[in-house]
PDB file of C-alpha atoms in Angstrom:
ATOM      1  CA  MET A 279      90.453 174.351 184.780  1.00  0.00           C
ATOM      2  CA  HIS A 280      93.949 172.896 185.133  1.00  0.00           C
ATOM      3  CA  ARG A 281      93.420 169.593 183.824  1.00  0.00           C
ATOM      4  CA  SER A 282      90.918 170.986 181.078  1.00  0.00           C
ATOM      5  CA  LEU A 283      92.746 173.340 179.615  1.00  0.00           C
ATOM      6  CA  LEU A 284      95.601 170.278 179.055  1.00  0.00           C
ATOM      7  CA  THR A 285      93.295 168.132 177.746  1.00  0.00           C
ATOM      8  CA  SER A 286      91.992 171.196 174.757  1.00  0.00           C
ATOM      9  CA  VAL A 287      95.728 171.638 173.787  1.00  0.00           C
ATOM     10  CA  VAL A 288      97.108 167.862 173.898  1.00  0.00           C
ATOM     11  CA  LEU A 289      93.352 167.428 171.238  1.00  0.00           C
ATOM     12  CA  CYS A 290      94.527 170.359 169.223  1.00  0.00           C
ATOM     13  CA  MET A 291      98.059 169.378 169.596  1.00  0.00           C
ATOM     14  CA  LYS A 292      96.893 165.659 168.060  1.00  0.00           C
ATOM     15  CA  SER A 293      94.348 166.658 165.122  1.00  0.00           C
ATOM     16  CA  PHE A 294      97.203 169.311 164.174  1.00  0.00           C
ATOM     17  CA  LEU A 295      99.366 166.864 163.445  1.00  0.00           C
ATOM     18  CA  ASN A 296      96.653 164.647 161.583  1.00  0.00           C
ATOM     19  CA  ASN A 297      96.198 167.459 159.064  1.00  0.00           C
ATOM     20  CA  THR A 298     100.100 167.633 158.585  1.00  0.00           C
ATOM     21  CA  VAL A 299     100.437 164.534 158.308  1.00  0.00           C
ATOM     22  CA  TRP A 300      97.170 164.038 155.460  1.00  0.00           C
ATOM     23  CA  CYS A 301      98.411 167.454 153.922  1.00  0.00           C
ATOM     24  CA  ASN A 302     102.084 165.859 153.197  1.00  0.00           C
ATOM     25  CA  SER A 303     101.839 162.578 152.605  1.00  0.00           C
ATOM     26  CA  SER A 304     103.012 160.612 149.729  1.00  0.00           C
ATOM     27  CA  GLU A 305     103.319 156.922 148.701  1.00  0.00           C
ATOM     28  CA  PRO A 306     107.049 155.656 146.820  1.00  0.00           C
ATOM     29  CA  PRO A 307     106.183 154.762 143.534  1.00  0.00           C
ATOM     30  CA  LYS A 308     105.838 151.049 142.436  1.00  0.00           C
ATOM     31  CA  ILE A 309     105.350 149.495 138.921  1.00  0.00           C
ATOM     32  CA  ARG A 310     103.837 146.686 138.200  1.00  0.00           C
ATOM     33  CA  VAL A 311     104.712 145.188 135.454  1.00  0.00           C
ATOM     34  CA  PRO A 312     102.148 142.955 133.957  1.00  0.00           C
ATOM     35  CA  ARG A 313     103.201 139.232 133.789  1.00  0.00           C
ATOM     36  CA  HIS A 314     102.818 138.744 130.390  1.00  0.00           C
ATOM     37  CA  LEU A 315     105.596 141.767 130.114  1.00  0.00           C
ATOM     38  CA  LYS A 316     107.464 140.246 131.710  1.00  0.00           C
ATOM     39  CA  GLN A 317     109.108 138.768 129.020  1.00  0.00           C
ATOM     40  CA  THR A 318     110.172 139.949 125.778  1.00  0.00           C
ATOM     41  CA  TYR A 319     106.873 140.842 124.114  1.00  0.00           C
ATOM     42  CA  THR A 320     106.249 140.021 120.771  1.00  0.00           C
ATOM     43  CA  ARG A 321     103.843 141.198 117.502  1.00  0.00           C
ATOM     44  CA  LYS A 322     104.331 140.644 113.747  1.00  0.00           C
ATOM     45  CA  VAL A 323     105.336 143.812 111.386  1.00  0.00           C
ATOM     46  CA  GLY A 324     101.926 145.373 110.282  1.00  0.00           C
ATOM     47  CA  GLU A 325     100.380 144.788 114.189  1.00  0.00           C
ATOM     48  CA  ALA A 326      99.379 147.016 116.573  1.00  0.00           C
ATOM     49  CA  VAL A 327     101.318 147.910 119.869  1.00  0.00           C
ATOM     50  CA  ASN A 328      98.941 148.910 122.623  1.00  0.00           C
ATOM     51  CA  LEU A 329     100.598 148.263 126.306  1.00  0.00           C
ATOM     52  CA  VAL A 330      99.220 149.639 129.236  1.00  0.00           C
ATOM     53  CA  VAL A 331     101.856 149.597 132.678  1.00  0.00           C
ATOM     54  CA  PRO A 332     100.334 150.169 135.628  1.00  0.00           C
ATOM     55  CA  PHE A 333     101.712 152.177 138.372  1.00  0.00           C
ATOM     56  CA  LEU A 334     101.918 153.650 142.275  1.00  0.00           C
ATOM     57  CA  GLY A 335     102.536 156.513 143.849  1.00  0.00           C
ATOM     58  CA  LYS A 336     101.484 160.300 145.308  1.00  0.00           C
ATOM     59  CA  PRO A 337     101.871 162.568 144.643  1.00  0.00           C
ATOM     60  CA  ARG A 338     101.015 161.934 141.135  1.00  0.00           C
ATOM     61  CA  PRO A 339     104.702 160.341 139.271  1.00  0.00           C
ATOM     62  CA  LYS A 340     106.777 161.611 136.667  1.00  0.00           C
ATOM     63  CA  VAL A 341     107.352 159.143 134.071  1.00  0.00           C
ATOM     64  CA  THR A 342     109.980 159.008 131.329  1.00  0.00           C
ATOM     65  CA  TRP A 343     110.343 156.746 128.297  1.00  0.00           C
ATOM     66  CA  LEU A 344     113.757 155.399 127.324  1.00  0.00           C
ATOM     67  CA  LYS A 345     114.538 153.655 123.803  1.00  0.00           C
ATOM     68  CA  GLU A 346     117.853 152.005 123.895  1.00  0.00           C
ATOM     69  CA  GLY A 347     119.019 154.690 126.425  1.00  0.00           C
ATOM     70  CA  LYS A 348     117.463 157.649 124.316  1.00  0.00           C
ATOM     71  CA  PRO A 349     114.493 159.570 123.994  1.00  0.00           C
ATOM     72  CA  ILE A 350     111.343 158.580 122.109  1.00  0.00           C
ATOM     73  CA  GLU A 351     110.233 160.304 119.222  1.00  0.00           C
ATOM     74  CA  PRO A 352     106.537 161.171 119.479  1.00  0.00           C
ATOM     75  CA  THR A 353     106.184 160.705 115.828  1.00  0.00           C
ATOM     76  CA  HIS A 354     107.158 156.980 116.071  1.00  0.00           C
ATOM     77  CA  VAL A 355     105.383 155.963 119.215  1.00  0.00           C
ATOM     78  CA  SER A 356     102.559 157.222 121.503  1.00  0.00           C
ATOM     79  CA  ILE A 357     103.105 157.478 125.272  1.00  0.00           C
ATOM     80  CA  ARG A 358     100.249 158.327 127.481  1.00  0.00           C
ATOM     81  CA  ASN A 359     100.465 158.896 131.140  1.00  0.00           C
ATOM     82  CA  THR A 360      97.611 158.774 133.297  1.00  0.00           C
ATOM     83  CA  ASP A 361      97.302 159.270 137.527  1.00  0.00           C
ATOM     84  CA  CYS A 362      97.961 155.666 137.892  1.00  0.00           C
ATOM     85  CA  ASP A 363      99.253 153.990 133.829  1.00  0.00           C
ATOM     86  CA  SER A 364     101.314 154.871 131.255  1.00  0.00           C
ATOM     87  CA  ILE A 365     100.287 153.285 127.484  1.00  0.00           C
ATOM     88  CA  ILE A 366     102.786 153.242 124.868  1.00  0.00           C
ATOM     89  CA  PHE A 367     100.688 152.603 121.480  1.00  0.00           C
ATOM     90  CA  ILE A 368     102.071 151.899 118.057  1.00  0.00           C
ATOM     91  CA  ARG A 369      99.845 151.849 115.295  1.00  0.00           C
ATOM     92  CA  LYS A 370     101.821 149.979 112.648  1.00  0.00           C
ATOM     93  CA  ALA A 371     104.451 148.574 113.886  1.00  0.00           C
ATOM     94  CA  GLU A 372     107.950 147.700 111.723  1.00  0.00           C
ATOM     95  CA  ARG A 373     111.250 146.020 112.291  1.00  0.00           C
ATOM     96  CA  SER A 374     112.729 149.209 113.531  1.00  0.00           C
ATOM     97  CA  HIS A 375     110.357 149.947 117.032  1.00  0.00           C
ATOM     98  CA  SER A 376     111.977 146.507 118.463  1.00  0.00           C
ATOM     99  CA  GLY A 377     114.256 146.623 121.291  1.00  0.00           C
ATOM    100  CA  LYS A 378     114.502 147.691 125.171  1.00  0.00           C
ATOM    101  CA  TYR A 379     112.125 150.337 126.359  1.00  0.00           C
ATOM    102  CA  ASP A 380     113.528 152.405 129.451  1.00  0.00           C
ATOM    103  CA  MET A 381     110.315 153.437 132.333  1.00  0.00           C
ATOM    104  CA  THR A 382     110.886 155.667 134.781  1.00  0.00           C
ATOM    105  CA  VAL A 383     108.433 156.401 137.542  1.00  0.00           C
ATOM    106  CA  GLN A 384     109.730 159.197 140.313  1.00  0.00           C
ATOM    107  CA  VAL A 385     108.170 160.687 143.043  1.00  0.00           C
ATOM    108  CA  GLU A 386     110.200 163.730 144.791  1.00  0.00           C
ATOM    109  CA  ASN A 387     113.421 161.821 144.808  1.00  0.00           C
ATOM    110  CA  HIS A 388     112.752 158.515 145.038  1.00  0.00           C
ATOM    111  CA  MET A 389     111.945 155.728 141.777  1.00  0.00           C
ATOM    112  CA  ASP A 390     110.885 152.842 140.150  1.00  0.00           C
ATOM    113  CA  THR A 391     112.418 151.835 137.173  1.00  0.00           C
ATOM    114  CA  ALA A 392     110.791 148.644 134.253  1.00  0.00           C
ATOM    115  CA  ILE A 393     112.005 147.379 130.556  1.00  0.00           C
ATOM    116  CA  LEU A 394     110.252 145.874 128.833  1.00  0.00           C
ATOM    117  CA  ASP A 395     110.977 144.176 125.804  1.00  0.00           C
ATOM    118  CA  ILE A 396     109.952 144.412 122.209  1.00  0.00           C
ATOM    119  CA  GLN A 397     110.084 141.868 119.458  1.00  0.00           C
ATOM    120  CA  ILE A 398     108.881 142.913 116.145  1.00  0.00           C
ATOM    121  CA  VAL A 399     109.329 140.138 113.700  1.00  0.00           C
ATOM    122  CA  ASP A 400     108.495 139.697 109.616  1.00  0.00           C
ATOM    123  CA  LEU A 401     108.751 136.399 107.381  1.00  0.00           C
ATOM    124  CA  PRO A 402     112.489 135.455 106.787  1.00  0.00           C
ATOM    125  CA  GLY A 403     114.329 135.904 103.789  1.00  0.00           C
ATOM    126  CA  PRO A 404     115.036 132.528 101.462  1.00  0.00           C
ATOM    127  CA  PRO A 405     118.679 130.292 102.125  1.00  0.00           C
ATOM    128  CA  VAL A 406     121.404 132.102 101.039  1.00  0.00           C
ATOM    129  CA  SER A 407     122.515 128.897  98.795  1.00  0.00           C
ATOM    130  CA  VAL A 408     121.017 125.795  97.851  1.00  0.00           C
ATOM    131  CA  THR A 409     123.650 123.366  96.423  1.00  0.00           C
ATOM    132  CA  ILE A 410     123.440 119.703  95.151  1.00  0.00           C
ATOM    133  CA  GLU A 411     126.192 117.772  96.931  1.00  0.00           C
ATOM    134  CA  ASP A 412     126.004 114.397  95.357  1.00  0.00           C
ATOM    135  CA  VAL A 413     123.527 111.983  93.724  1.00  0.00           C
ATOM    136  CA  TRP A 414     123.657 108.389  93.791  1.00  0.00           C
ATOM    137  CA  GLY A 415     120.829 105.780  92.394  1.00  0.00           C
ATOM    138  CA  GLY A 416     118.026 107.436  92.820  1.00  0.00           C
ATOM    139  CA  ASN A 417     118.899 109.992  95.636  1.00  0.00           C
ATOM    140  CA  VAL A 418     120.211 113.707  96.036  1.00  0.00           C
ATOM    141  CA  ALA A 419     122.475 114.876  98.147  1.00  0.00           C
ATOM    142  CA  LEU A 420     121.114 119.169  99.170  1.00  0.00           C
ATOM    143  CA  VAL A 421     123.343 121.264 101.380  1.00  0.00           C
ATOM    144  CA  TRP A 422     122.496 125.379 101.811  1.00  0.00           C
ATOM    145  CA  THR A 423     123.305 127.802 104.602  1.00  0.00           C
ATOM    146  CA  PRO A 424     120.269 130.483 106.354  1.00  0.00           C
ATOM    147  CA  PRO A 425     118.981 132.988 104.898  1.00  0.00           C
ATOM    148  CA  LYS A 426     121.082 136.517 105.420  1.00  0.00           C
ATOM    149  CA  ASP A 427     118.271 138.405 107.264  1.00  0.00           C
ATOM    150  CA  ASN A 428     115.748 135.440 109.494  1.00  0.00           C
ATOM    151  CA  GLY A 429     112.520 137.795 109.976  1.00  0.00           C
ATOM    152  CA  ASN A 430     114.062 139.348 113.562  1.00  0.00           C
ATOM    153  CA  ALA A 431     113.039 135.376 114.869  1.00  0.00           C
ATOM    154  CA  PRO A 432     115.156 132.465 114.952  1.00  0.00           C
ATOM    155  CA  ILE A 433     114.395 130.073 112.098  1.00  0.00           C
ATOM    156  CA  THR A 434     112.381 127.103 113.300  1.00  0.00           C
ATOM    157  CA  GLY A 435     112.618 124.886 109.901  1.00  0.00           C
ATOM    158  CA  TYR A 436     113.101 124.956 105.799  1.00  0.00           C
ATOM    159  CA  THR A 437     111.108 123.415 103.110  1.00  0.00           C
ATOM    160  CA  ILE A 438     112.292 121.890 100.418  1.00  0.00           C
ATOM    161  CA  GLN A 439     110.055 121.110  97.514  1.00  0.00           C
ATOM    162  CA  LYS A 440     111.487 119.096  93.878  1.00  0.00           C
ATOM    163  CA  ALA A 441     109.952 119.678  90.211  1.00  0.00           C
ATOM    164  CA  ASP A 442     110.743 117.614  87.010  1.00  0.00           C
ATOM    165  CA  LYS A 443     112.706 119.098  84.476  1.00  0.00           C
ATOM    166  CA  LYS A 444     110.129 118.897  81.780  1.00  0.00           C
ATOM    167  CA  THR A 445     106.905 119.892  83.675  1.00  0.00           C
ATOM    168  CA  MET A 446     108.787 122.055  86.305  1.00  0.00           C
ATOM    169  CA  GLU A 447     106.042 121.435  88.587  1.00  0.00           C
ATOM    170  CA  TRP A 448     106.670 121.803  92.367  1.00  0.00           C
ATOM    171  CA  TYR A 449     106.295 119.189  94.765  1.00  0.00           C
ATOM    172  CA  THR A 450     106.675 119.335  98.569  1.00  0.00           C
ATOM    173  CA  CYS A 451     109.402 116.573  99.497  1.00  0.00           C
ATOM    174  CA  ILE A 452     109.022 117.975 103.661  1.00  0.00           C
ATOM    175  CA  GLU A 453     107.963 120.759 105.697  1.00  0.00           C
ATOM    176  CA  HIS A 454     109.474 122.217 109.140  1.00  0.00           C
ATOM    177  CA  TYR A 455     112.887 120.134 108.375  1.00  0.00           C
ATOM    178  CA  HIS A 456     115.318 121.644 110.474  1.00  0.00           C
ATOM    179  CA  ARG A 457     118.898 121.200 109.176  1.00  0.00           C
ATOM    180  CA  THR A 458     120.329 122.110 106.447  1.00  0.00           C
ATOM    181  CA  CYS A 459     121.239 119.071 104.848  1.00  0.00           C
ATOM    182  CA  ILE A 460     118.836 116.539 103.279  1.00  0.00           C
ATOM    183  CA  THR A 461     119.347 113.583 101.069  1.00  0.00           C
ATOM    184  CA  ILE A 462     115.917 113.299  98.832  1.00  0.00           C
ATOM    185  CA  THR A 463     115.605 110.011  97.916  1.00  0.00           C
ATOM    186  CA  GLU A 464     112.948 107.865  95.906  1.00  0.00           C
ATOM    187  CA  LEU A 465     113.622 109.786  92.822  1.00  0.00           C
ATOM    188  CA  VAL A 466     112.696 108.273  89.612  1.00  0.00           C
ATOM    189  CA  VAL A 467     115.823 106.589  87.305  1.00  0.00           C
ATOM    190  CA  GLY A 468     115.451 109.183  83.763  1.00  0.00           C
ATOM    191  CA  ASN A 469     114.079 112.059  85.352  1.00  0.00           C
ATOM    192  CA  GLU A 470     115.999 115.764  85.995  1.00  0.00           C
ATOM    193  CA  TYR A 471     114.890 117.327  88.948  1.00  0.00           C
ATOM    194  CA  PHE A 472     115.305 121.247  90.184  1.00  0.00           C
ATOM    195  CA  PHE A 473     114.819 122.057  94.025  1.00  0.00           C
ATOM    196  CA  ARG A 474     113.965 124.636  95.959  1.00  0.00           C
ATOM    197  CA  ILE A 475     114.075 125.571  99.827  1.00  0.00           C
ATOM    198  CA  PHE A 476     111.678 128.306 101.801  1.00  0.00           C
ATOM    199  CA  SER A 477     112.750 129.388 104.709  1.00  0.00           C
ATOM    200  CA  GLU A 478     110.490 129.258 107.930  1.00  0.00           C
ATOM    201  CA  ASN A 479     110.222 131.044 110.996  1.00  0.00           C
ATOM    202  CA  MET A 480     107.362 131.867 113.691  1.00  0.00           C
ATOM    203  CA  CYS A 481     105.680 134.213 111.573  1.00  0.00           C
ATOM    204  CA  GLY A 482     105.530 131.652 108.358  1.00  0.00           C
ATOM    205  CA  LEU A 483     107.746 130.482 105.179  1.00  0.00           C
ATOM    206  CA  SER A 484     110.317 133.052 103.071  1.00  0.00           C
ATOM    207  CA  GLU A 485     107.366 134.647 100.543  1.00  0.00           C
ATOM    208  CA  THR A 486     110.317 133.471  97.807  1.00  0.00           C
ATOM    209  CA  ALA A 487     112.356 130.154  97.845  1.00  0.00           C
ATOM    210  CA  THR A 488     115.682 129.521  96.724  1.00  0.00           C
ATOM    211  CA  GLN A 489     116.304 127.525  93.834  1.00  0.00           C
ATOM    212  CA  THR A 490     119.092 125.211  93.272  1.00  0.00           C
ATOM    213  CA  LYS A 491     121.591 126.258  89.811  1.00  0.00           C
ATOM    214  CA  LYS A 492     122.132 123.599  88.363  1.00  0.00           C
ATOM    215  CA  SER A 493     119.504 119.522  87.920  1.00  0.00           C
ATOM    216  CA  ALA A 494     120.051 116.417  88.852  1.00  0.00           C
ATOM    217  CA  LEU A 495     119.449 113.625  86.328  1.00  0.00           C
ATOM    218  CA  ILE A 496     119.093 110.334  87.817  1.00  0.00           C
ATOM    219  CA  VAL A 497     120.776 107.771  86.143  1.00  0.00           C
ATOM    220  CA  LYS A 498     120.662 104.032  86.110  1.00  0.00           C
ATOM    221  CA  GLU A 499     123.323 102.204  88.053  1.00  0.00           C
ATOM    222  CA  GLY A 500     126.275 100.980  85.877  1.00  0.00           C
ATOM    223  CA  THR A 501     125.858 104.009  83.688  1.00  0.00           C
ATOM    224  CA  THR A 502     127.246 107.861  83.933  1.00  0.00           C
ATOM    225  CA  ASP A 503     126.601 111.338  82.545  1.00  0.00           C
ATOM    226  CA  CYS A 504     129.407 113.914  82.042  1.00  0.00           C
ATOM    227  CA  ALA A 505     127.900 116.077  84.565  1.00  0.00           C
ATOM    228  CA  PHE A 506     126.618 113.849  87.553  1.00  0.00           C
ATOM    229  CA  VAL A 507     127.770 110.502  88.280  1.00  0.00           C
ATOM    230  CA  SER A 508     125.649 107.843  89.529  1.00  0.00           C
ATOM    231  CA  VAL A 509     128.418 104.930  90.289  1.00  0.00           C
ATOM    232  CA  HIS A 510     131.670 106.573  91.686  1.00  0.00           C
ATOM    233  CA  GLU A 511     135.022 104.957  91.494  1.00  0.00           C
ATOM    234  CA  SER A 512     136.105 102.795  94.384  1.00  0.00           C
ATOM    235  CA  GLU A 513     136.080 105.233  97.844  1.00  0.00           C
ATOM    236  CA  ALA A 514     135.829 104.114 101.132  1.00  0.00           C
ATOM    237  CA  PRO A 515     132.739 104.942 103.429  1.00  0.00           C
ATOM    238  CA  LYS A 516     131.771 108.795 103.861  1.00  0.00           C
ATOM    239  CA  PHE A 517     128.279 109.680 105.657  1.00  0.00           C
ATOM    240  CA  THR A 518     126.597 112.367 103.432  1.00  0.00           C
ATOM    241  CA  GLN A 519     123.553 112.875 105.515  1.00  0.00           C
ATOM    242  CA  PRO A 520     124.218 111.988 109.912  1.00  0.00           C
ATOM    243  CA  LEU A 521     121.569 110.375 112.823  1.00  0.00           C
ATOM    244  CA  ILE A 522     120.118 112.822 114.044  1.00  0.00           C
ATOM    245  CA  ASN A 523     119.593 113.174 118.265  1.00  0.00           C
ATOM    246  CA  THR A 524     115.833 111.609 118.908  1.00  0.00           C
ATOM    247  CA  PHE A 525     113.521 112.247 121.424  1.00  0.00           C
ATOM    248  CA  ALA A 526     110.603 109.364 121.013  1.00  0.00           C
ATOM    249  CA  ILE A 527     107.457 108.094 123.120  1.00  0.00           C
ATOM    250  CA  ALA A 528     107.650 104.396 124.681  1.00  0.00           C
ATOM    251  CA  GLY A 529     105.378 101.662 122.780  1.00  0.00           C
ATOM    252  CA  TYR A 530     105.255 104.157 119.720  1.00  0.00           C
ATOM    253  CA  ASN A 531     108.015 102.491 116.633  1.00  0.00           C
ATOM    254  CA  ALA A 532     110.559 105.204 116.142  1.00  0.00           C
ATOM    255  CA  THR A 533     112.986 105.271 112.863  1.00  0.00           C
ATOM    256  CA  LEU A 534     116.312 105.895 113.232  1.00  0.00           C
ATOM    257  CA  ASN A 535     117.852 107.337 109.436  1.00  0.00           C
ATOM    258  CA  CYS A 536     121.481 108.238 108.152  1.00  0.00           C
ATOM    259  CA  SER A 537     122.660 108.540 104.512  1.00  0.00           C
ATOM    260  CA  VAL A 538     125.960 107.016 103.412  1.00  0.00           C
ATOM    261  CA  ARG A 539     127.663 106.711 100.495  1.00  0.00           C
ATOM    262  CA  ALA A 540     131.123 104.094  99.265  1.00  0.00           C
ATOM    263  CA  ASN A 541     132.472 102.286  96.445  1.00  0.00           C
ATOM    264  CA  PRO A 542     132.096  98.868  96.647  1.00  0.00           C
ATOM    265  CA  ARG A 543     128.513  98.587  98.281  1.00  0.00           C
ATOM    266  CA  PRO A 544     129.754  98.975 102.345  1.00  0.00           C
ATOM    267  CA  LYS A 545     128.333  96.687 104.725  1.00  0.00           C
ATOM    268  CA  VAL A 546     126.572  98.238 107.319  1.00  0.00           C
ATOM    269  CA  ILE A 547     126.409  97.360 111.687  1.00  0.00           C
ATOM    270  CA  TRP A 548     124.407  99.273 113.813  1.00  0.00           C
ATOM    271  CA  MET A 549     125.142  99.455 117.481  1.00  0.00           C
ATOM    272  CA  LYS A 550     123.453 100.576 121.035  1.00  0.00           C
ATOM    273  CA  ASN A 551     125.662 101.621 123.094  1.00  0.00           C
ATOM    274  CA  LYS A 552     128.972 100.223 122.014  1.00  0.00           C
ATOM    275  CA  ILE A 553     127.307  97.121 121.119  1.00  0.00           C
ATOM    276  CA  ALA A 554     126.186  95.765 118.001  1.00  0.00           C
ATOM    277  CA  ILE A 555     122.612  94.520 117.304  1.00  0.00           C
ATOM    278  CA  ILE A 556     122.393  91.041 116.096  1.00  0.00           C
ATOM    279  CA  ASP A 557     118.805  89.176 115.470  1.00  0.00           C
ATOM    280  CA  ASP A 558     117.358  91.314 118.184  1.00  0.00           C
ATOM    281  CA  PRO A 559     113.376  90.954 116.944  1.00  0.00           C
ATOM    282  CA  ARG A 560     113.213  94.682 118.598  1.00  0.00           C
ATOM    283  CA  TYR A 561     114.894  95.633 115.784  1.00  0.00           C
ATOM    284  CA  ARG A 562     114.397  95.705 112.220  1.00  0.00           C
ATOM    285  CA  MET A 563     117.778  97.333 109.742  1.00  0.00           C
ATOM    286  CA  PHE A 564     116.858  97.485 105.932  1.00  0.00           C
ATOM    287  CA  SER A 565     118.446  99.497 103.329  1.00  0.00           C
ATOM    288  CA  ASN A 566     118.442 100.771 100.219  1.00  0.00           C
ATOM    289  CA  GLN A 567     120.294 102.854  97.562  1.00  0.00           C
ATOM    290  CA  GLY A 568     122.546 104.199  99.902  1.00  0.00           C
ATOM    291  CA  VAL A 569     119.492 105.345 103.027  1.00  0.00           C
ATOM    292  CA  CYS A 570     120.155 103.356 105.731  1.00  0.00           C
ATOM    293  CA  THR A 571     117.180 102.539 108.047  1.00  0.00           C
ATOM    294  CA  LEU A 572     117.093 101.339 111.609  1.00  0.00           C
ATOM    295  CA  GLU A 573     114.076 100.662 113.081  1.00  0.00           C
ATOM    296  CA  ILE A 574     113.326 100.020 117.300  1.00  0.00           C
ATOM    297  CA  ARG A 575     109.948  98.507 117.322  1.00  0.00           C
ATOM    298  CA  LYS A 576     107.408  99.082 120.448  1.00  0.00           C
ATOM    299  CA  PRO A 577     110.381 100.726 122.464  1.00  0.00           C
ATOM    300  CA  SER A 578     110.068 100.714 126.692  1.00  0.00           C
ATOM    301  CA  PRO A 579     112.166 104.097 128.717  1.00  0.00           C
ATOM    302  CA  TYR A 580     114.634 101.380 128.965  1.00  0.00           C
ATOM    303  CA  ASP A 581     115.572 101.321 125.215  1.00  0.00           C
ATOM    304  CA  GLY A 582     117.211 104.480 124.307  1.00  0.00           C
ATOM    305  CA  GLY A 583     121.030 105.461 124.298  1.00  0.00           C
ATOM    306  CA  MET A 584     123.731 105.782 122.397  1.00  0.00           C
ATOM    307  CA  TYR A 585     123.328 104.496 118.665  1.00  0.00           C
ATOM    308  CA  THR A 586     125.766 103.887 115.761  1.00  0.00           C
ATOM    309  CA  CYS A 587     125.731 102.549 112.274  1.00  0.00           C
ATOM    310  CA  LYS A 588     129.057 101.943 110.901  1.00  0.00           C
ATOM    311  CA  ALA A 589     129.756 101.220 107.443  1.00  0.00           C
ATOM    312  CA  ILE A 590     132.608  98.760 106.290  1.00  0.00           C
ATOM    313  CA  ASN A 591     133.919  97.996 102.977  1.00  0.00           C
ATOM    314  CA  ASP A 592     137.842  97.471 101.654  1.00  0.00           C
ATOM    315  CA  LEU A 593     138.861 100.978 101.411  1.00  0.00           C
ATOM    316  CA  GLY A 594     137.670 102.279 105.449  1.00  0.00           C
ATOM    317  CA  GLU A 595     135.291 102.421 107.359  1.00  0.00           C
ATOM    318  CA  ALA A 596     133.082 105.308 108.625  1.00  0.00           C
ATOM    319  CA  GLN A 597     130.070 105.960 111.394  1.00  0.00           C
ATOM    320  CA  VAL A 598     127.777 108.105 112.928  1.00  0.00           C
ATOM    321  CA  ASP A 599     125.902 108.098 116.429  1.00  0.00           C
ATOM    322  CA  CYS A 600     123.318 110.076 117.937  1.00  0.00           C
ATOM    323  CA  ASN A 601     121.572 109.657 121.302  1.00  0.00           C
ATOM    324  CA  VAL A 602     118.026 108.462 121.663  1.00  0.00           C
ATOM    325  CA  SER A 603     115.437 109.130 124.380  1.00  0.00           C
ATOM    326  CA  PHE A 604     112.217 107.549 125.002  1.00  0.00           C
ATOM    327  CA  VAL A 605     109.795 109.010 127.457  1.00  0.00           C
ATOM    328  CA  PRO A 606     106.497 106.707 128.715  1.00  0.00           C
ATOM    329  CA  HIS A 607     103.125 107.548 127.456  1.00  0.00           C
ATOM    330  CA  SER A 608     101.073 109.828 129.286  1.00  0.00           C
TER     331      SER A 608
END
């Protein structure tokens, strides 16, 4: 009798405890940030932003959002919360929507946080200025400054165009160019050229280009023009365009280019790892109106190293270097 009563009491207590635990059960909050939101989330101006961020927690967690530490203006960004996720929605993104968004999920005294980095990008502005630095032979050296407005994204390159003054029809010289100086070659003697440059980022080309204020007249060797001089007074060599560090595929010919100005005409020497390249069938060297070229024929990975172009005349010398790496063909 006593044993039966004791058993009944134990069963009742177990039932009571189980019900109590079930009623008071809770789950600490946990934000499950999707993989694509763990890095900067990028969209173009005008596109929609619709991000769903799941989370766990019982009872239903309290969800709050801040942008750069301040409350989010609901008229600019719409946020909707459910029992298991939070949705942030922007109908038409503007650059002002860029920034770090802090999400907090709280259950009682427990909380979890996550940061979403949203970047809204646009077309860049054009370069600030484009200047004709030098004119010699059939070559024109251009220099420009990057745009003030990069469109909220890194500048990935430039497109350079030329136009004959007589027709003003624009032709592209080079696209996706990464530097802010270039030598345009093989221009026609007797023609007068203007140049313009577009900036480029991940969204595309700038809507407008920046044009040179002056034109470049290409004159014959031995003649001079009041505004632009093709034949300079005696001067030591000066490189107007350096060599560029190069990564290329082994087995395929690679070409290195640079531009030098000097009078009298300089002697040009190419070197690999500070050793002059002489009568080596793996290399082909030539120069045309100040543009120096080294062609490396069917290179192997062992042909990588530091390459140097040196120009020497009676008044002095100058040199430029670059590192070249060849990766095996996969």
